[in-house]
C-alpha atoms as an extended CHARMM CRD file, in Angstrom:
* protein
*
       120  EXT
         1         1  MET       CA            204.6140000000       48.3930000000      194.3860000000  PROA      1               0.0000000000
         2         2  VAL       CA            206.2860000000       48.0540000000      191.0270000000  PROA      2               0.0000000000
         3         3  PHE       CA            206.6760000000       51.1930000000      188.9650000000  PROA      3               0.0000000000
         4         4  THR       CA            205.7390000000       50.7310000000      185.3160000000  PROA      4               0.0000000000
         5         5  THR       CA            207.2190000000       52.3690000000      182.2380000000  PROA      5               0.0000000000
         6         6  GLU       CA            204.2300000000       54.7410000000      182.2490000000  PROA      6               0.0000000000
         7         7  HSD       CA            205.1690000000       55.8270000000      185.7760000000  PROA      7               0.0000000000
         8         8  LYS       CA            208.8110000000       56.3270000000      184.8010000000  PROA      8               0.0000000000
         9         9  ILE       CA            207.8700000000       58.4440000000      181.7780000000  PROA      9               0.0000000000
        10        10  PHE       CA            205.6090000000       60.6030000000      183.9300000000  PROA      10              0.0000000000
        11        11  ILE       CA            208.3660000000       61.0040000000      186.5350000000  PROA      11              0.0000000000
        12        12  THR       CA            210.9320000000       62.0440000000      183.9200000000  PROA      12              0.0000000000
        13        13  GLU       CA            208.5730000000       64.5580000000      182.2890000000  PROA      13              0.0000000000
        14        14  CYS       CA            207.5610000000       65.9480000000      185.6660000000  PROA      14              0.0000000000
        15        15  TYR       CA            211.1670000000       66.2010000000      186.8570000000  PROA      15              0.0000000000
        16        16  VAL       CA            212.2090000000       68.1510000000      183.7660000000  PROA      16              0.0000000000
        17        17  ARG       CA            209.0440000000       70.2890000000      183.7630000000  PROA      17              0.0000000000
        18        18  ASN       CA            209.6610000000       71.4100000000      187.3560000000  PROA      18              0.0000000000
        19        19  GLY       CA            213.2810000000       72.2840000000      186.6930000000  PROA      19              0.0000000000
        20        20  VAL       CA            214.5330000000       75.8180000000      187.3080000000  PROA      20              0.0000000000
        21        21  ILE       CA            217.7620000000       77.3680000000      186.0530000000  PROA      21              0.0000000000
        22        22  GLU       CA            219.7520000000       79.0060000000      188.8470000000  PROA      22              0.0000000000
        23        23  ASN       CA            223.2120000000       80.4570000000      188.2360000000  PROA      23              0.0000000000
        24        24  GLY       CA            223.4690000000       78.6130000000      184.9330000000  PROA      24              0.0000000000
        25        25  GLU       CA            222.6180000000       75.2530000000      186.5120000000  PROA      25              0.0000000000
        26        26  CYS       CA            219.3900000000       73.3460000000      186.1700000000  PROA      26              0.0000000000
        27        27  ARG       CA            217.8110000000       72.4720000000      189.5150000000  PROA      27              0.0000000000
        28        28  CYS       CA            214.9700000000       70.0080000000      189.5360000000  PROA      28              0.0000000000
        29        29  SER       CA            212.7720000000       69.1450000000      192.4720000000  PROA      29              0.0000000000
        30        30  SER       CA            212.0900000000       65.5310000000      193.3590000000  PROA      30              0.0000000000
        31        31  SER       CA            209.6200000000       66.7020000000      196.0020000000  PROA      31              0.0000000000
        32        32  ALA       CA            207.5160000000       68.5960000000      193.4500000000  PROA      32              0.0000000000
        33        33  CYS       CA            207.6420000000       65.5070000000      191.2670000000  PROA      33              0.0000000000
        34        34  LEU       CA            206.4230000000       63.3840000000      194.1890000000  PROA      34              0.0000000000
        35        35  GLN       CA            203.4420000000       65.7040000000      194.7500000000  PROA      35              0.0000000000
        36        36  GLU       CA            202.4140000000       65.5870000000      191.0890000000  PROA      36              0.0000000000
        37        37  PHE       CA            202.8750000000       61.8240000000      190.9970000000  PROA      37              0.0000000000
        38        38  ARG       CA            200.6280000000       61.3390000000      194.0210000000  PROA      38              0.0000000000
        39        39  GLN       CA            197.9340000000       63.5220000000      192.4330000000  PROA      39              0.0000000000
        40        40  LYS       CA            197.9780000000       61.5560000000      189.1930000000  PROA      40              0.0000000000
        41        41  PHE       CA            198.3170000000       58.0640000000      190.7080000000  PROA      41              0.0000000000
        42        42  GLU       CA            196.2500000000       58.4840000000      193.8820000000  PROA      42              0.0000000000
        43        43  ASP       CA            195.6710000000       54.7950000000      194.5860000000  PROA      43              0.0000000000
        44        44  MET       CA            199.3130000000       53.7750000000      194.3480000000  PROA      44              0.0000000000
        45        45  VAL       CA            201.0580000000       52.9060000000      197.6130000000  PROA      45              0.0000000000
        46        46  PHE       CA            204.8500000000       53.1830000000      197.8300000000  PROA      46              0.0000000000
        47        47  LEU       CA            207.6390000000       54.3430000000      200.0970000000  PROA      47              0.0000000000
        48        48  GLU       CA            209.0150000000       57.8250000000      199.5050000000  PROA      48              0.0000000000
        49        49  ALA       CA            212.5650000000       56.4810000000      199.6450000000  PROA      49              0.0000000000
        50        50  ASP       CA            211.7360000000       54.0490000000      196.8170000000  PROA      50              0.0000000000
        51        51  PHE       CA            210.2280000000       56.8870000000      194.8030000000  PROA      51              0.0000000000
        52        52  PHE       CA            213.2700000000       59.1410000000      195.2270000000  PROA      52              0.0000000000
        53        53  ASN       CA            215.6060000000       56.2660000000      194.2880000000  PROA      53              0.0000000000
        54        54  LEU       CA            213.4890000000       55.6680000000      191.1980000000  PROA      54              0.0000000000
        55        55  VAL       CA            213.6290000000       59.3590000000      190.2550000000  PROA      55              0.0000000000
        56        56  ARG       CA            217.4030000000       59.3490000000      190.6140000000  PROA      56              0.0000000000
        57        57  SER       CA            217.9350000000       56.1950000000      188.5470000000  PROA      57              0.0000000000
        58        58  THR       CA            215.3530000000       57.0610000000      185.8850000000  PROA      58              0.0000000000
        59        59  VAL       CA            216.6790000000       60.5740000000      185.3360000000  PROA      59              0.0000000000
        60        60  LYS       CA            220.2320000000       59.1960000000      185.2110000000  PROA      60              0.0000000000
        61        61  ASN       CA            219.3210000000       56.4540000000      182.7070000000  PROA      61              0.0000000000
        62        62  PHE       CA            217.4150000000       58.6940000000      180.3160000000  PROA      62              0.0000000000
        63        63  PRO       CA            220.3310000000       60.6250000000      178.7840000000  PROA      63              0.0000000000
        64        64  LEU       CA            222.5860000000       57.5490000000      178.8460000000  PROA      64              0.0000000000
        65        65  ASN       CA            220.1860000000       55.0880000000      177.2100000000  PROA      65              0.0000000000
        66        66  GLY       CA            217.5850000000       57.2930000000      175.5620000000  PROA      66              0.0000000000
        67        67  SER       CA            215.0590000000       55.3950000000      177.6400000000  PROA      67              0.0000000000
        68        68  VAL       CA            213.5700000000       55.5480000000      181.1140000000  PROA      68              0.0000000000
        69        69  ASN       CA            214.2400000000       51.8380000000      181.5290000000  PROA      69              0.0000000000
        70        70  ARG       CA            217.5010000000       50.2530000000      182.5210000000  PROA      70              0.0000000000
        71        71  LYS       CA            219.9500000000       49.2920000000      179.8260000000  PROA      71              0.0000000000
        72        72  GLN       CA            219.4880000000       45.7500000000      178.5660000000  PROA      72              0.0000000000
        73        73  ALA       CA            222.1040000000       43.2090000000      179.5400000000  PROA      73              0.0000000000
        74        74  SER       CA            224.7060000000       42.4340000000      176.9200000000  PROA      74              0.0000000000
        75        75  GLY       CA            223.2270000000       38.9820000000      176.5320000000  PROA      75              0.0000000000
        76        76  GLY       CA            226.5670000000       37.2740000000      176.2060000000  PROA      76              0.0000000000
        77        77  LEU       CA            226.2770000000       33.6500000000      175.2630000000  PROA      77              0.0000000000
        78        78  LYS       CA            226.8580000000       31.0670000000      177.9230000000  PROA      78              0.0000000000
        79        79  LEU       CA            229.6470000000       28.7500000000      176.9850000000  PROA      79              0.0000000000
        80        80  ARG       CA            228.6680000000       26.0820000000      179.4790000000  PROA      80              0.0000000000
        81        81  THR       CA            226.6810000000       23.9430000000      177.1000000000  PROA      81              0.0000000000
        82        82  GLU       CA            226.2610000000       20.2110000000      177.5480000000  PROA      82              0.0000000000
        83        83  ALA       CA            228.6000000000       19.5990000000      174.5990000000  PROA      83              0.0000000000
        84        84  LEU       CA            231.3020000000       21.7690000000      176.1560000000  PROA      84              0.0000000000
        85        85  ILE       CA            230.9510000000       20.0860000000      179.5350000000  PROA      85              0.0000000000
        86        86  GLU       CA            231.3010000000       16.6880000000      177.8770000000  PROA      86              0.0000000000
        87        87  ASP       CA            234.3470000000       17.8690000000      175.8870000000  PROA      87              0.0000000000
        88        88  VAL       CA            236.0600000000       19.1630000000      179.0430000000  PROA      88              0.0000000000
        89        89  ARG       CA            235.2140000000       15.9450000000      180.8960000000  PROA      89              0.0000000000
        90        90  GLN       CA            236.6470000000       13.8190000000      178.1020000000  PROA      90              0.0000000000
        91        91  ARG       CA            239.8710000000       15.8290000000      177.8340000000  PROA      91              0.0000000000
        92        92  MET       CA            240.3860000000       15.7090000000      181.5840000000  PROA      92              0.0000000000
        93        93  GLU       CA            239.9250000000       11.9310000000      181.6110000000  PROA      93              0.0000000000
        94        94  GLU       CA            242.4850000000       11.5750000000      178.8130000000  PROA      94              0.0000000000
        95        95  GLU       CA            245.0280000000       13.8380000000      180.5290000000  PROA      95              0.0000000000
        96        96  PRO       CA            244.1780000000       14.1300000000      184.2360000000  PROA      96              0.0000000000
        97        97  THR       CA            247.4750000000       15.8710000000      185.0940000000  PROA      97              0.0000000000
        98        98  ARG       CA            247.0090000000       18.6470000000      182.5320000000  PROA      98              0.0000000000
        99        99  SER       CA            246.6900000000       22.0370000000      184.2200000000  PROA      99              0.0000000000
       100       100  LEU       CA            243.5480000000       24.1250000000      183.8550000000  PROA      100             0.0000000000
       101       101  LYS       CA            245.6480000000       26.9560000000      182.4790000000  PROA      101             0.0000000000
       102       102  HSD       CA            246.8820000000       24.8210000000      179.5850000000  PROA      102             0.0000000000
       103       103  LEU       CA            243.4830000000       23.2330000000      179.0550000000  PROA      103             0.0000000000
       104       104  SER       CA            241.7940000000       26.6370000000      178.8140000000  PROA      104             0.0000000000
       105       105  GLN       CA            244.4050000000       27.8910000000      176.3220000000  PROA      105             0.0000000000
       106       106  GLU       CA            244.0850000000       24.7440000000      174.2290000000  PROA      106             0.0000000000
       107       107  MET       CA            240.2950000000       24.9700000000      174.1240000000  PROA      107             0.0000000000
       108       108  GLY       CA            240.1540000000       28.7500000000      173.6510000000  PROA      108             0.0000000000
       109       109  LEU       CA            238.1640000000       29.2310000000      176.8570000000  PROA      109             0.0000000000
       110       110  SER       CA            238.6590000000       31.3280000000      179.9330000000  PROA      110             0.0000000000
       111       111  TYR       CA            240.2500000000       29.7670000000      182.9750000000  PROA      111             0.0000000000
       112       112  GLU       CA            236.9780000000       30.2200000000      184.8780000000  PROA      112             0.0000000000
       113       113  THR       CA            235.0120000000       28.3310000000      182.2510000000  PROA      113             0.0000000000
       114       114  CYS       CA            237.4050000000       25.4030000000      182.5560000000  PROA      114             0.0000000000
       115       115  LEU       CA            236.7510000000       25.2550000000      186.2730000000  PROA      115             0.0000000000
       116       116  LEU       CA            233.8360000000       23.1220000000      185.1820000000  PROA      116             0.0000000000
       117       117  ARG       CA            235.7550000000       20.1160000000      186.3760000000  PROA      117             0.0000000000
       118       118  LYS       CA            234.5980000000       20.9640000000      189.8790000000  PROA      118             0.0000000000
       119       119  ARG       CA            231.0180000000       20.7770000000      188.6430000000  PROA      119             0.0000000000
       120       120  ILE       CA            231.4950000000       17.6000000000      186.6410000000  PROA      120             0.0000000000
């Protein structure tokens, strides 16, 4: 079963609500959270191990991201466009003995990106 954002919010609130301060440290109970979760979402079927992993990751993500969801990927642009592939192909045909190291420096690309010749 997939846990939704609603489930993750409930888990985080429950985890914090059931926390107790002992010797200056906050102790929260995943087991108490599991019991409350099962009462609220009675029809949901899941493995306890999956639930405890979700509690751990959700509670860890919340202070880091300000969200119960995982951090979004950086969304870096892919350089392997058709135009780039064609440019690399053309340059390699013009100078087949040119090393990938020099080609990547000349084109301002990483060495790995210039490994396209194996895919061309």
